[in-house]
């Protein structure tokens, strides 16, 4: 596979798309060559912006003939360098396949081009009196195709699952240039292997997702948000168990005092209450009636009496609920000034406290000069470990030492049967660590599956797998 | 791949299992060689009943060395001849891997050997105050491994999804004899291709499911059952839409007057009400409070006023609810005396009326002497078309003509983007028709994927795929 795109090749490529379809200017190469990670220097050979599925097929067939590496590109808000093009690849951006169509009120499905922005779909659903529940920080720029390629998660997984659970049909152009029309919106379909699920989360290494049929649902009713201060992680888990049994949880998030302190200081937000606790839980739950409200308050009191909760606050309005959410949602942006080294790990919910304790020990024993910010989707067993760069340390040195930290962290993850990437995907950044979550046999099978769909190895080469 | 098992080979095989592990008596060959279909004569070469995962691996490696075809075998309640052994194959029955263990109350997961009976798991969940929601007619004999291999559906899919949605982890022995430990109970895991979902529904052609981590959930609360008489299929769909928006549906089934008449006559059940309608809808819905009851009754009245419902009945007790369910659940057993030719087709919910009308036209135009019984899971777009054998017609002639009917039926299914097998799987019976639901490219990709997991073609050869 070559990544060189000489002028003659670019001329051929230009014939496959319209006048807006090919860009080689420095701005485009810079913009389309990177995602939200900053570890690689963007260096694509060209950017192609097809306007139809047929153009995608023509480009893939052309790339296959000339052994040109393709990087499929959505909103590029990924955090694992799955969409970076740093070796002269052809970036194939789905931005122009951005049509929402064929809304079906009976089936509650809607057809989305791969380039539809998540927020665009959310707004469309709302206009129909319905709801698209997958939601995360990058909803304003992430695209549906990219969401599916990385099986995006987010803040409502405990209630609504991952992106995977909302894909009723999928059109994919394989690395061989074939268009697959998978599942076509069927609720029940046991006619052979479910290739749709194989494509979801495959990070552009098997084919290019060009269109999806997305399921919508009835919107949730009234909800309230609670933030609770807890003395330790064990208490957070007790609180989760107590509330899960008594209310319908829409979200159950957590963050550490270190995370809260940073957000309060740098975003100018008030603390939720005066008491400082080691960890905070943020709960969103349904309040269809006064009974549900009462059950939540009784549960809060039960948690206080049991010593699991030190203080708490309950939103009394939508505005207050949104303000409380900011304490959690603004963490990522706030800590970005320390160029954090991000880990996105998971285990089963019951093993989270043990995993966190082991990871803390690894970090504090070996890297006492590093500041750690914990937050995440604790209701799903998914925590984000952020290591902040000490101001005095050079970036190279920081990256190198974080790589060492990762080995220790992933050792602990492996001991707990966990995942080295709960929701961010593998891309380039997590590829060296895949063996901590997947056996050698599994990795070998994945490489062979890639060759089935992408016989010439042109689809996002080097991402996820070395093959 | 050979299916001959000479005595010397059987001696080798006997060394891999304990004294209860190998059976070659006629009873065993007959019993383990068939499923609920009756189109093939059982003729396995031997039956092996491993007592551990290690024994399964040893058997697969031995079979691979000697190119012996293996038919994985669960409760054998399948309806597509996916588990029949009619060509001297080695049946590998999972009956002895029937342990339930490692229940985790926090994660709400439990470990099941592949041979655990569905009803055994349902009872175990109930003992823990929890609920395993996948339910169907063969719950008393079907095994979890087989359920997963066929992605079993059933009567509660509209609320709880398919078997796929309850598999948090999966241990599989591939056709190469490798043990894969997939997903390990993680809610969030985006570290590479989801091979778990590829295995689910692969009908034993990629590997043998030996163990699963199953998710349980809180049990549903109070529910009620309604049976409604409707003048036509369009009205059934209106009723579905009306109720779906106003109550929480646990099930939405339908059956025709012809189906009801047979059940009433042969099972000695009373009609739900005196009015005869063309079609009946059976709804089960949550009744947490009086408000929900009132909403359902108001919806019923709305449907009557709109002309969609001609008569109806609402259960007043659990006993009455169960009696109403029998009108639907006893259909299969009742019509079995006419050795029906079964089709298990689906399309999107919105296209069901058009599909049914086209199928009816195909059948009545070409085969006016055939009696048709319609029933199914209409809330999921899944209908069962049963063609009854005219008494005077010979079995061979009936099968041949039904094969012709199928071509016409599947033509209509293909026009509506549907599935030739919504929940029964493909096996041997539906294999000739796979092309109506899957493109040539998809079938070729599936065959290549099979070769990745089963390089010597020993895993359930001839089922689902010709390769």
Coordinates of C-alpha atoms in Angstrom, one line a residue, chain A residues 227-232 235 239 257 273-280 300 303-313:
Chain A
X227 CA -25.0 15.4 43.1
X228 CA -23.8 13.5 46.2
X229 CA -20.5 13.7 48.1
X230 CA -19.1 10.3 49.2
X231 CA -16.1 9.3 51.3
X232 CA -14.6 6.7 49.1
X235 CA -19.5 4.2 49.0
X239 CA -25.0 4.5 46.3
X257 CA -12.5 16.1 44.4
X273 CA -22.5 22.2 48.4
X274 CA -19.9 23.2 51.0
X275 CA -18.8 19.8 52.2
X276 CA -15.7 18.5 50.4
X277 CA -15.8 14.8 49.7
X278 CA -13.3 12.4 48.1
X279 CA -15.6 11.5 45.3
X280 CA -18.9 12.8 43.9
X300 CA -30.8 9.7 49.7
X303 CA -27.5 6.5 52.0
X304 CA -26.7 9.3 54.4
X305 CA -27.6 7.1 57.4
X306 CA -25.5 4.3 56.1
X307 CA -22.5 6.7 55.9
X308 CA -22.2 6.4 52.1
X309 CA -23.2 10.0 51.5
X310 CA -21.8 13.1 53.2
X311 CA -23.8 15.8 51.5
X312 CA -26.0 16.2 48.5
X313 CA -28.1 18.5 46.3

